Short mmCIF file of C-alpha atoms and ligand atoms in Angstrom, two decimals:
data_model
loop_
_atom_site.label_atom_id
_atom_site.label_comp_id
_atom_site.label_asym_id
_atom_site.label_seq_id
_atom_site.Cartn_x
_atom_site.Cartn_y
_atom_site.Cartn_z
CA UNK A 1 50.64 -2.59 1.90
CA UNK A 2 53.99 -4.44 2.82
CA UNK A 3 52.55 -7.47 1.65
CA UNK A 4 52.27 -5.82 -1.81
CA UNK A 5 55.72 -4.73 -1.81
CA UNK A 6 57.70 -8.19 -1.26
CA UNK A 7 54.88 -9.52 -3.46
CA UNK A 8 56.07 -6.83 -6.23
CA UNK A 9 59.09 -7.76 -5.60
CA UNK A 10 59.41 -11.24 -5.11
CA UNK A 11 57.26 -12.36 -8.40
CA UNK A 12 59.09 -9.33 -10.37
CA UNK A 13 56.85 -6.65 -11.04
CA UNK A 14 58.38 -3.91 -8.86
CA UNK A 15 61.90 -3.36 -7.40
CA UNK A 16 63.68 -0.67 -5.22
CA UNK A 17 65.80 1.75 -7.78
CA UNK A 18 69.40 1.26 -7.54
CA UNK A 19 69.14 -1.52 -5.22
CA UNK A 20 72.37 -2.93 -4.68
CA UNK A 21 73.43 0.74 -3.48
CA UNK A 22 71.11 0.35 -1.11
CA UNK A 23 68.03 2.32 -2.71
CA UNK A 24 67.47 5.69 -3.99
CA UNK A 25 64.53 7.69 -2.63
CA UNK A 26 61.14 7.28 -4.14
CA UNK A 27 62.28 5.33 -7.23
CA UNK A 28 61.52 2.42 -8.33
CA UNK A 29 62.28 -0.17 -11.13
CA UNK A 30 59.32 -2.13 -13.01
CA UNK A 31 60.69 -5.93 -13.22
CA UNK A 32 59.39 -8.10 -16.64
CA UNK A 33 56.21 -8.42 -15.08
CA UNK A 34 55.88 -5.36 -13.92
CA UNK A 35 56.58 -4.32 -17.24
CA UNK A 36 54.18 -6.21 -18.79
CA UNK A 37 51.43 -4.98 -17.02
CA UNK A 38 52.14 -1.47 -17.33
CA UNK A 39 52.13 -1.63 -20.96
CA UNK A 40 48.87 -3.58 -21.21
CA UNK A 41 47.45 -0.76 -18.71
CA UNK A 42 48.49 1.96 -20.84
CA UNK A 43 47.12 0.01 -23.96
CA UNK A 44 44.03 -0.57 -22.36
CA UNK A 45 44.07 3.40 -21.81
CA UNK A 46 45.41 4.21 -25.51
CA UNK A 47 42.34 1.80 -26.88
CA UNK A 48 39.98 3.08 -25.07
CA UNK A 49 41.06 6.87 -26.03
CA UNK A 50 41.85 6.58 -29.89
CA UNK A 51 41.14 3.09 -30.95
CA UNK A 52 38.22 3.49 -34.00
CA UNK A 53 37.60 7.06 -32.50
CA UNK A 54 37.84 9.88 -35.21
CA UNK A 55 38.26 12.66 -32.43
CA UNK A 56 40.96 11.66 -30.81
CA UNK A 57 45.10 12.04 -31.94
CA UNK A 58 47.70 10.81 -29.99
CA UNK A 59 51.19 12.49 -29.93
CA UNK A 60 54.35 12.17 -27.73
CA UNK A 61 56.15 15.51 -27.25
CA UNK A 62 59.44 15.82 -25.62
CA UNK A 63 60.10 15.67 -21.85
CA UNK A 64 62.22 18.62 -22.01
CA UNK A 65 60.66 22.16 -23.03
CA UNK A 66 61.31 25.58 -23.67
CA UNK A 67 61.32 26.69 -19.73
CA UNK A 68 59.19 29.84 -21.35
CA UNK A 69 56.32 27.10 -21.44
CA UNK A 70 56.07 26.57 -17.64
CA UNK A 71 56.19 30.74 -16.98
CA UNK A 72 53.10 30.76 -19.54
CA UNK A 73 51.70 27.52 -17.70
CA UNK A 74 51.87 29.36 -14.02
CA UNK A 75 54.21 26.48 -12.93
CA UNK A 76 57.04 28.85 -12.25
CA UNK A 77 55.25 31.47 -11.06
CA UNK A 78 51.82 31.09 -10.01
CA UNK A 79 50.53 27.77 -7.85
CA UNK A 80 52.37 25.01 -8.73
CA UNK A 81 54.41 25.24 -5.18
CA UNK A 82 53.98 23.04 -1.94
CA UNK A 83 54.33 24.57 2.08
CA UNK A 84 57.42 23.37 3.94
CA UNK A 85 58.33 23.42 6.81
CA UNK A 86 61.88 22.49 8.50
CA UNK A 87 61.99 21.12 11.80
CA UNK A 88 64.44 23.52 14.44
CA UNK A 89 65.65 20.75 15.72
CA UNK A 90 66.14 17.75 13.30
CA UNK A 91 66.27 19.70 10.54
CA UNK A 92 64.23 17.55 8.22
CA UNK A 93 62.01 19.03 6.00
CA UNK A 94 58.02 18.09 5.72
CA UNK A 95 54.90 19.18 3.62
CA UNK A 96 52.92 21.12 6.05
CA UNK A 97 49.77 19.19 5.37
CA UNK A 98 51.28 15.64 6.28
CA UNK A 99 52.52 16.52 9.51
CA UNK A 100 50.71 17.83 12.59
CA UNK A 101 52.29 20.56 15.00
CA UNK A 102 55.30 18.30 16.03
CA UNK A 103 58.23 16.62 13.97
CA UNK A 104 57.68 12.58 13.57
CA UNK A 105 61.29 12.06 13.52
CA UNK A 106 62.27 13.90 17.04
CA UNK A 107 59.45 15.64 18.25
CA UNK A 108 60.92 19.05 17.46
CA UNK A 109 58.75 22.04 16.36
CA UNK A 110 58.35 23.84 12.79
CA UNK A 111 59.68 26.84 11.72
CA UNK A 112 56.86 29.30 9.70
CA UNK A 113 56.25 27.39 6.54
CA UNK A 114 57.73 28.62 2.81
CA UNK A 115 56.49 27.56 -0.76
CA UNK A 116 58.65 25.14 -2.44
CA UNK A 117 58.31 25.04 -6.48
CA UNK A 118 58.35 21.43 -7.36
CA UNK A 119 59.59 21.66 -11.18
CA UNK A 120 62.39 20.05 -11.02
CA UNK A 121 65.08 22.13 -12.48
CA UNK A 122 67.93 20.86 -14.87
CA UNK A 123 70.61 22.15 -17.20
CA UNK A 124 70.59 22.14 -20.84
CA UNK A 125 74.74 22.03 -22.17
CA UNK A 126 77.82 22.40 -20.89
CA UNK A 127 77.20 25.75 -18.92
CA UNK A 128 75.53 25.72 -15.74
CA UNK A 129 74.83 29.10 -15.77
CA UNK A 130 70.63 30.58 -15.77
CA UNK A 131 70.72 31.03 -19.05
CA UNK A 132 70.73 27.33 -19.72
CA UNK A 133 68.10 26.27 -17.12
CA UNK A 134 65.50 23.77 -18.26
CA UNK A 135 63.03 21.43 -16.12
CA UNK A 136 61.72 17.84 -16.50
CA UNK A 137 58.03 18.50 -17.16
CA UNK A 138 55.59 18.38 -14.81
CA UNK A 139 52.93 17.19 -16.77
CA UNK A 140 52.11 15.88 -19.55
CA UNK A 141 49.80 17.93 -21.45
CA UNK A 142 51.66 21.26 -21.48
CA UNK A 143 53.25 19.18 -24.53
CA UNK A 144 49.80 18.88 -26.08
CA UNK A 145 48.59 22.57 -25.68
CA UNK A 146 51.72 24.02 -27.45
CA UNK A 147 50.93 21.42 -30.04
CA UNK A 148 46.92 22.32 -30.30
CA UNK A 149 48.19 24.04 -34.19
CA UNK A 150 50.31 21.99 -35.03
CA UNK A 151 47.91 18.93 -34.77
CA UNK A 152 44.79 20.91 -35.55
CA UNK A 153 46.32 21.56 -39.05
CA UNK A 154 48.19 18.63 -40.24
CA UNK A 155 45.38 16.33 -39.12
CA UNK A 156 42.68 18.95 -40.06
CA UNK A 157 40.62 18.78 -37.23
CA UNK A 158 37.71 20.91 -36.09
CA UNK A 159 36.94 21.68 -32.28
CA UNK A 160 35.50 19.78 -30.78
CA UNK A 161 38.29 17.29 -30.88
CA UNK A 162 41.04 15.34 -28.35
CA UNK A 163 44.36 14.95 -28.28
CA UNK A 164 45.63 12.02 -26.49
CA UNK A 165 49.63 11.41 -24.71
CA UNK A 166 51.02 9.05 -22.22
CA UNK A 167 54.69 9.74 -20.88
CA UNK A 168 56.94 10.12 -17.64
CA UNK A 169 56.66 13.32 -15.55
CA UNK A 170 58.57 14.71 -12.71
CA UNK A 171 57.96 16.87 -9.73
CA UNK A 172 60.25 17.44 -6.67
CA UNK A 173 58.10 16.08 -4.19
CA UNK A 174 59.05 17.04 -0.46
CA UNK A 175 57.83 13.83 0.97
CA UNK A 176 57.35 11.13 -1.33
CA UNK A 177 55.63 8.46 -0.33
CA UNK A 178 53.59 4.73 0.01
CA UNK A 179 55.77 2.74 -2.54
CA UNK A 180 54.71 4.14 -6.03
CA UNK A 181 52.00 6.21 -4.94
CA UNK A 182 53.76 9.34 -4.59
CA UNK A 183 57.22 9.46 -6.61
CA UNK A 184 59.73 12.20 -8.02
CA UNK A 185 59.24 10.45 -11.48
CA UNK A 186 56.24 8.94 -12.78
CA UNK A 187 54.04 8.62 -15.62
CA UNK A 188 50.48 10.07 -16.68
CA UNK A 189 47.91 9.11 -19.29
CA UNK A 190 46.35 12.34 -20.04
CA UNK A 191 43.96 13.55 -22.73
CA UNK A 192 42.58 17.17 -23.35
CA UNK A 193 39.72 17.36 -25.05
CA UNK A 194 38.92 20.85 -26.39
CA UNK A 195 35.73 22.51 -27.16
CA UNK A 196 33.58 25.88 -26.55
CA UNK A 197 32.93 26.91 -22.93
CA UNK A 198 29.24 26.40 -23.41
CA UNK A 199 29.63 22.70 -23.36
CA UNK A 200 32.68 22.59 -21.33
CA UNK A 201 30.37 21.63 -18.07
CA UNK A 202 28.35 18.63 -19.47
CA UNK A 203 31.29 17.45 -20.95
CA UNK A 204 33.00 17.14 -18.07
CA UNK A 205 30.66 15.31 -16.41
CA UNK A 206 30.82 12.87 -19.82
CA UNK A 207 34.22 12.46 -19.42
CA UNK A 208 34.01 11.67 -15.68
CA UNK A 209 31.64 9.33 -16.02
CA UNK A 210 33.72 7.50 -19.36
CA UNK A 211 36.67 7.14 -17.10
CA UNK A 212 35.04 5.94 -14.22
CA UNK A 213 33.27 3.00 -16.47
CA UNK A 214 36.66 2.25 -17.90
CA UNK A 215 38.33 1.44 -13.80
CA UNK A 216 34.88 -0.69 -13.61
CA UNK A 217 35.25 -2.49 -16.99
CA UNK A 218 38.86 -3.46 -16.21
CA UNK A 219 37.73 -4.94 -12.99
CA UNK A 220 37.87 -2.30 -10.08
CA UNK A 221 34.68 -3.02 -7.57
CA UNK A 222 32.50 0.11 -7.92
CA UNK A 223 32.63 0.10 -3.61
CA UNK A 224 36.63 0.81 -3.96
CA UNK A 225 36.56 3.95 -6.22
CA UNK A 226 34.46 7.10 -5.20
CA UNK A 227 34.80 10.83 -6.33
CA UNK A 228 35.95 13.75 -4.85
CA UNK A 229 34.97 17.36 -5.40
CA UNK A 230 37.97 19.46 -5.11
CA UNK A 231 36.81 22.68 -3.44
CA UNK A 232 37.76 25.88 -4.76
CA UNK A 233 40.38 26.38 -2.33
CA UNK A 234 42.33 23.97 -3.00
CA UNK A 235 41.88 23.80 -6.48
CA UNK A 236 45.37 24.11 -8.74
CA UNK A 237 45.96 27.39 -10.21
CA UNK A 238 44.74 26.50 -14.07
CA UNK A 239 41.24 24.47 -12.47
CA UNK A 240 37.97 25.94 -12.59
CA UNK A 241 36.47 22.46 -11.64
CA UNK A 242 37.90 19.75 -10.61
CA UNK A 243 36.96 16.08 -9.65
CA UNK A 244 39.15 13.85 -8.48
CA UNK A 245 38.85 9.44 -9.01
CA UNK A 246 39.76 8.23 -5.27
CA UNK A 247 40.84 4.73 -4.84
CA UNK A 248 40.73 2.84 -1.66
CA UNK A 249 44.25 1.80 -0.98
CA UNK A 250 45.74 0.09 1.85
CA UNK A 251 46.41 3.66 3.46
CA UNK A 252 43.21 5.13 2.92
CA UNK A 253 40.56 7.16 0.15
CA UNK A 254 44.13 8.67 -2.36
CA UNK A 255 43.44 10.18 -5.77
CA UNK A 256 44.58 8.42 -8.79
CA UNK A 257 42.76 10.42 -11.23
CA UNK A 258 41.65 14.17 -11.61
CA UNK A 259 38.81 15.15 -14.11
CA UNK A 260 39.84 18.92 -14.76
CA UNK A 261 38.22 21.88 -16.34
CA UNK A 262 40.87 23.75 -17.29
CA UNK A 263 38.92 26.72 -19.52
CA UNK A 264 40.69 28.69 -21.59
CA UNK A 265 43.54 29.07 -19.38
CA UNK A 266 46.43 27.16 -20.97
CA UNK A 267 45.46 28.15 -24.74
CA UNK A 268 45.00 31.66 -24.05
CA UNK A 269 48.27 32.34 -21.70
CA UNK A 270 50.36 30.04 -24.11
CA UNK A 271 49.25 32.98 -27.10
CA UNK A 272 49.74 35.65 -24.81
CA UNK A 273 53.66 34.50 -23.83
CA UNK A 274 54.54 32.90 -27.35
CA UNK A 275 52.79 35.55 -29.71
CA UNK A 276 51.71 33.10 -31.34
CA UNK A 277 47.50 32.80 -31.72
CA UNK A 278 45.98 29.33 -30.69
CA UNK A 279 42.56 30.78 -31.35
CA UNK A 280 39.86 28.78 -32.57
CA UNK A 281 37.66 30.42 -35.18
CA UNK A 282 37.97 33.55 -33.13
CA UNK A 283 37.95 32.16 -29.35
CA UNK A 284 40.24 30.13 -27.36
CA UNK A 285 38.50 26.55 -26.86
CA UNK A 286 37.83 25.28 -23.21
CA UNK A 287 39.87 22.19 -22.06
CA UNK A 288 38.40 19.32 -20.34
CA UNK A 289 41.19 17.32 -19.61
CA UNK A 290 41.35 13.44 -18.09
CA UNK A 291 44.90 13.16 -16.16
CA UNK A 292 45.94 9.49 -14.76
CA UNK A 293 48.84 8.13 -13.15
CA UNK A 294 49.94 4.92 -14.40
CA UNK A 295 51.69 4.03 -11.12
CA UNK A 296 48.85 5.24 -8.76
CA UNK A 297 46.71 2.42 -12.02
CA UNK A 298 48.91 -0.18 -11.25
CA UNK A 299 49.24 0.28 -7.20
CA UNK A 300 45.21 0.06 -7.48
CA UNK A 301 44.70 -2.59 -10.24
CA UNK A 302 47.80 -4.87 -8.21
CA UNK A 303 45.53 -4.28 -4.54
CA UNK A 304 41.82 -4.61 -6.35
CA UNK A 305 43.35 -8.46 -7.65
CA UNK A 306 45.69 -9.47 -5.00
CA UNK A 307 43.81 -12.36 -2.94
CA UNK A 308 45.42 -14.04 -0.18
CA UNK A 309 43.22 -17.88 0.38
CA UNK A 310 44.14 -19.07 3.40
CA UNK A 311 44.11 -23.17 3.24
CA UNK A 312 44.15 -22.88 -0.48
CA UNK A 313 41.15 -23.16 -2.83
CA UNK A 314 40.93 -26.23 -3.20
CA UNK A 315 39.65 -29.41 -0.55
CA UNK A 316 42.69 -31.02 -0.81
CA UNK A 317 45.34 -28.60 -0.81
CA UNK A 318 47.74 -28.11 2.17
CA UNK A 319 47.02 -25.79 4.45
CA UNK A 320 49.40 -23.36 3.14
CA UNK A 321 47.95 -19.29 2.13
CA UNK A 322 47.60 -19.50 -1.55
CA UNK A 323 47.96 -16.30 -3.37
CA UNK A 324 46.11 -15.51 -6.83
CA UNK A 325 46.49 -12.39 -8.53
CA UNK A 326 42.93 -11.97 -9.96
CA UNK A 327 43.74 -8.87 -12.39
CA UNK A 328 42.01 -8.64 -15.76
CA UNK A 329 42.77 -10.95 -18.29
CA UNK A 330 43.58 -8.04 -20.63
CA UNK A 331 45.98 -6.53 -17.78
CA UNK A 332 47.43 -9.99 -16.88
CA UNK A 333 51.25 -9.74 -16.94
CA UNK A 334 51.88 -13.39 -18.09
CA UNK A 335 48.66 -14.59 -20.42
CA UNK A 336 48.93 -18.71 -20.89
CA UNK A 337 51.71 -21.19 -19.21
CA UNK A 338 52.68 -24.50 -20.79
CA UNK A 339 53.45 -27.35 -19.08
CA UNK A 340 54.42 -30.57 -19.64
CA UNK A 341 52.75 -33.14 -17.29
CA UNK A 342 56.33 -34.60 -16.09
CA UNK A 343 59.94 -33.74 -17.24
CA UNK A 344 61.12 -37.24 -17.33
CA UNK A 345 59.37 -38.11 -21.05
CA UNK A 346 60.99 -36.37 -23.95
CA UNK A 347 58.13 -37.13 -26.28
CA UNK A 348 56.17 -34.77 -24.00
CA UNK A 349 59.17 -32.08 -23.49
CA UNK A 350 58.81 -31.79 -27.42
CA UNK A 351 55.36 -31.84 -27.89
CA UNK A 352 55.23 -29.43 -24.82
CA UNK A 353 57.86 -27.38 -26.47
CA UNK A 354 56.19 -26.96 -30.43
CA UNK A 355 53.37 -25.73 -28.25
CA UNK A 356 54.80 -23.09 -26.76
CA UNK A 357 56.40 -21.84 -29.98
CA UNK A 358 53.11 -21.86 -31.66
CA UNK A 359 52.01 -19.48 -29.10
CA UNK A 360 54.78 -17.47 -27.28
CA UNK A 361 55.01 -15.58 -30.69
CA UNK A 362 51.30 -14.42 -29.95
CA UNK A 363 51.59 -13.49 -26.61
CA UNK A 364 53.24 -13.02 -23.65
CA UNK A 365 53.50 -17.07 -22.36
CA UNK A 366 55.48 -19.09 -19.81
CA UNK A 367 57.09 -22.68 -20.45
CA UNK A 368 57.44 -24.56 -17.15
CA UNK A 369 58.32 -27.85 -16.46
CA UNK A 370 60.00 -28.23 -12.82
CA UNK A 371 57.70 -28.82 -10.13
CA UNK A 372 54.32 -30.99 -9.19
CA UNK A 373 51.58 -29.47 -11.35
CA UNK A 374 49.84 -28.16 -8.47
CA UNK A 375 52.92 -26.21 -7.59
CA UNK A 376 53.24 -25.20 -10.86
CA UNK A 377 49.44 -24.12 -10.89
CA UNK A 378 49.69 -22.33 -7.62
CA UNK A 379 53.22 -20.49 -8.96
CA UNK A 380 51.03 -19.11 -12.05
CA UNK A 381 47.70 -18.32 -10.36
CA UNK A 382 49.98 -16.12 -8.20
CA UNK A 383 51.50 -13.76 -11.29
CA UNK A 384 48.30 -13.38 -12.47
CA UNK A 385 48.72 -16.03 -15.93
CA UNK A 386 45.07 -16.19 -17.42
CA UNK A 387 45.10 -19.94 -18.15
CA UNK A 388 47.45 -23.15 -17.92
CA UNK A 389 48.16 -25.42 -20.58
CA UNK A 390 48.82 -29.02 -19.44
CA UNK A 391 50.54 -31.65 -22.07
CA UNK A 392 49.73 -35.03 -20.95
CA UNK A 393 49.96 -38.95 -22.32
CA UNK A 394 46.90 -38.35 -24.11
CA UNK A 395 48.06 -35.20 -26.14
CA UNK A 396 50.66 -37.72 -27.91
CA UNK A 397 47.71 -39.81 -29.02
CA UNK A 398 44.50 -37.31 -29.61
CA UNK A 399 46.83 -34.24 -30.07
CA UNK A 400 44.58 -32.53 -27.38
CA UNK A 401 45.37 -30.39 -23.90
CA UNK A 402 44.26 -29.61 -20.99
CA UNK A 403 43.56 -25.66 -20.67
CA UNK A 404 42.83 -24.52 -16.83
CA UNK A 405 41.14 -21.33 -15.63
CA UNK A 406 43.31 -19.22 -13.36
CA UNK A 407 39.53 -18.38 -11.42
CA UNK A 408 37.44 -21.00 -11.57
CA UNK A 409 40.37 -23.64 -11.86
CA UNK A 410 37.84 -25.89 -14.20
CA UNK A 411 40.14 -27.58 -16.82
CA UNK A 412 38.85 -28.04 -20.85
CA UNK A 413 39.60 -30.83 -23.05
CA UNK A 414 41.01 -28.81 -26.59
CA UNK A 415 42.77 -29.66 -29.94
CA UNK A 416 45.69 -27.89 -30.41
CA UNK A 417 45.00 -26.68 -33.75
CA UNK A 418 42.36 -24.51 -31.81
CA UNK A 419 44.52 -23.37 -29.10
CA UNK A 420 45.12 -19.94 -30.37
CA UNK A 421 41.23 -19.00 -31.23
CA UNK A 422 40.10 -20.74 -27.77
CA UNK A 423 42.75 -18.75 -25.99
CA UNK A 424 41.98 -15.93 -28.02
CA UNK A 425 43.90 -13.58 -26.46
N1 GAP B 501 47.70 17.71 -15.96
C1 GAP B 501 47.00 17.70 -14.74
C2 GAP B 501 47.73 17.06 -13.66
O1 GAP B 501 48.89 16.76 -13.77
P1 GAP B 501 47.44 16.22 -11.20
O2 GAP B 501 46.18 16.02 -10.39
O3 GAP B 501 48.52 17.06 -10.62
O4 GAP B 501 46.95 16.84 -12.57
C3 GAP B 501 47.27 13.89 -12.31
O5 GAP B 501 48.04 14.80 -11.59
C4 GAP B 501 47.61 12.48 -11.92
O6 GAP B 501 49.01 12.25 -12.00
C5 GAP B 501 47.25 12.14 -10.45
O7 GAP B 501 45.89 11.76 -10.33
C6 GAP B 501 48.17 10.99 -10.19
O8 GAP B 501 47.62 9.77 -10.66
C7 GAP B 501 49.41 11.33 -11.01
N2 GAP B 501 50.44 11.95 -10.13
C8 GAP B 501 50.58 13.24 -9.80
N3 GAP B 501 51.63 13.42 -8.97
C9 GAP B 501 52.18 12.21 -8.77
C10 GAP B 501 53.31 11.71 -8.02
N4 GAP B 501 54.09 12.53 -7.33
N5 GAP B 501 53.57 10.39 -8.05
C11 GAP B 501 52.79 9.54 -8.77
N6 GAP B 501 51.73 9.95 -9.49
C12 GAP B 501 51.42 11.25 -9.51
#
C-alpha cells in the first residue's frame, strides 16, 4: 500500500490535497497522469455503456439538488446514516464497525453509539438560515431517476431502457480511509437500467456478470475480484438485492462495485413526494442499477499492474528493482515515448522532433531525450507508456524506427509513414 502511494506520487498520478498546508483529510489531487488514466477509465466505462448501444442515454445532472429529492430518496430520513461512537476519554469519534471495544488512539472506552447522516449539508445564497439548506449529492443516480421523463420523452424511449452518468459524489464519512479508497469526495460511474419487476432478477444477474467481464477484459486477474452477497441486514434502505464486486487490495477483500436491485423504490417515492407521475404505461419500472467508484477503479487497476522486478528484467541490467506499470494499453496514462538515440546530433533532435508532432496530436505521447536509453526505457516502463519509439543513425537514411514493447521489451523495425496505423492507438 505505501509503496503505491509515493509511487502515485512520485511519477504524478496522485497527490495529497492542499499539500503545501500540510494536507487536508481524505482528499486528494489526481496529477497529469493520474489524470490521464482516470479519463481513459471512465471512457473505457462510457464505451462500454453507450458506445453503438441503442438502450442506453447518458446525461450529467447537477451536483446540487432540490434537498426535497434526498427526503423522497430516504437519505435524510430513512438509512442512509452510519453508528458513531465518541471515545470518553480522547474524544475522537469512530464508525462502530471499524473499531473493537477499545479506542486505537488511547485505549479509552465508547460511549453508546448514535446515527450520523452522512449527506453532507451546504448552503444555497447568502442566508445561512434552514430555509436555504442544500447537500452535495450522495450519489449519482438520484440525478437520473428525477430525469427518467424527461429522457424517456425527448429521446422517446420505451422500458426497457438505461440511462447512463458519471460524476463526483460526496458523503461525510466518519473515518475515511486507505488513500482513495474511502474519501469525503469521489466519483461514481453508475447506470440504471429500468424495466418490469418480472425480469428485474435475471437481469441483474446479466448485468453482474457484464460488469464483471468488463474488470477481466481491462486486465484484472479473475483470482483478485470475487462477489459478495450483501445479506438482508445489511442491505441499504432502497436494496432488495444486492451484490457487491470485491477487489483484493493491499488491505484485504473491499468493494469497489455494488450490483443493486433497487425495485420500484426510487420511481415510485420520487411520484409520491413530487406529484409528479413517473409511471410507466401504468406501473413504476424496476431499477437494476450498476454503481462504480472511479477511485476504488483506479486504486485496483494501479495495484492489479504495479510490478516490482527485482534485478531488472533483463540479463544485463544492474541489480537495481525495476518497476513496470503493466496497466492496459487502453488505460495507459502515457501511450508512446519518442526518443532520440543521443542528444548530441541535431539531425536526430529534428527528425526525433517531426516525429513526435506527427503523433502527440493523436495521443497522449512523451518526447525524451536526457538519459542512457535504458534509463529512459526503465523511466517509461514505470508510468505505464505502451511502447517506445527510438530515432537512430539509420532513421536519417531508411526513414525507419525502432518501436519497443513496454511487456515483452522486443523492439520492431517500422517506416514512419506507418507509425500511426502500427501504433494504432
Ligand atoms: N447508487 C448506489 C450507491 O451509491 P454504494 O454501494 O453506496 O451504492 C457505489 O456506492 C460505489 O461508490 C462503491 O462501490 C464505491 O466504489 C463508491 N464509493 C462509495 N462510497 C465511497 C467513498 N466514501 N469513497 C470512495 N468511493 C466510494
Amino acid at each position: 500500500m505505501q509503496k503505491i502511494v509515493s509511487f502515485s506520487k512520485r511519477r504524478g498520478f496522485i497527490f495529497p490535497s492542499s499539500g503545501i498546508y500540510g494536507g487536508f483529510s481524505s482528499c486528494y489531487d489526481f496529477g497529469p497522469l493520474g489524470v490521464e488514466m482516470r479519463k481513459n477509465i471512465k471512457d473505457a466505462w462510457w464505451n462500454s455503456m453507450t458506445k453503438g448501444k441503442d438502450d442506453i442515454v447518458g446525461i450529467d445532472a447537477s451536483i446540487l439538488m432540490s434537498p426535497k429529492v434526498w427526503e423522497a430518496s430516504g437519505h435524510l430520513t430513512a438509512g442512509f446514516t452510519d453508528e458513531l461512537v465518541e471515545c470518553k476519554k480522547c474524544h475522537h469519534r469512530f464508525r462502530k464497525d471499524f473499531v473493537k471495544d477499545k479506542c486505537p488512539d488511547c485505549g479509552g472506552s465508547f460511549t453508546k453509539s448514535k446515527k450520523f447522516n452522512l449527506m453532507m449539508k451546504t448552503f444555497i445564497g447568502p442566508v445561512e438560515d434552514s430555509a436555504s439548506i442544500s447537500y452535495l449529492r450522495a450519489e449519482t443516480c438520484q440525478g437520473i431517476y428525477v430525469n427518467f421523463k424527461n429522457v424517456m420523452q425527448s429521446m422517446r424511449k420505451k422500458v426497457p431502457f438505461g440511462i447512463a452518468q458519471i460524476g463526483k459524489a460526496f458523503r461525510n464519512e466518519i473515518n475515511p480511509k486507505d488513500f482513495i479508497f474511502r474519501t469525503r469526495e469521489f466519483e461514481q460511474m453508475e447506470m440504471q437500467w429500468f424495466c418490469s419487476s418480472k425480469d428485474a432478477d435475471k437481469l441483474f444477474d446479466y448485468w453482474l456478470k457484464k460488469r464483471l467481464s468488463w474488470y477481466y477484459d481491462l486486465g484484472i486477474n479473475k483470482k483478485n475480484l470475487r462477489t459478495y452477497e450483501v445479506p438482508e441486514k445489511e442491505l441499504a434502505h432502497y436494496a432488495r438485492r444486492a451484490v457487491d464486486i470485491e477487489y483484493k487490495f493491499p488491505f484485504g477483500w473491499k468493494e469497489i462495485e455494488g450490483i443493486h436491485n433497487r425495485g420500484d423504490w426510487d420511481l415510485s417515492n420520487h411520484s409520491k413526494h413530487s406529484g409528479d407521475d413517473l409511471k410507466y404505461e401504468g406501473f413504476y419500472p424496476y431499477v437494476i442499477e450498476t454503481s462504480a467508484g472511479v477511485d476504488r477503479n483506479m486504486f485496483a487497476f494501479l495495484t492489479e499492474a504495479y510490478q516490482e522486478i527485482k534485478g531488472g528484467r533483463r540479463k544485463d541490467a544492474n541489480k537495481e528493482v525495476e518497476i513496470v506499470l503493466n496497466v492496459d494499453r487502453r488505460l495507459a496514462p502515457v501511450k508512446v515515448a519518442v526518443l532520440p538515440l543521443v542528444k548530441n546530433s541535431p539531425k536526430l533532435i529534428k527528425k526525433a522532433k517531426q516525429i513526435y508532432n506527427l503523433l502527440k496530436t493523436n495521443m497522449v505521447c512523451f518526447y525524451d531525450e536526457s538519459g542512457s536509453i535504458g534509463r529512459r526505457y526503465r523511466r517509461l516502463d514505470e508510468i505505464g507508456c505502451v511502447s517506445a519509439i527510438t530515432i537512430d543513425f539509420k532513421s536519417l537514411e531508411d526513414d525507419s524506427v525502432t518501436v519497443r514493447d513496454r511487456d515483452t521489451m522486443k523492439q520492431k523495425r517500422i517506416k514512419i509513414n506507418k507509425l500511426l496505423d502500427f501504433l494504432n492507438v
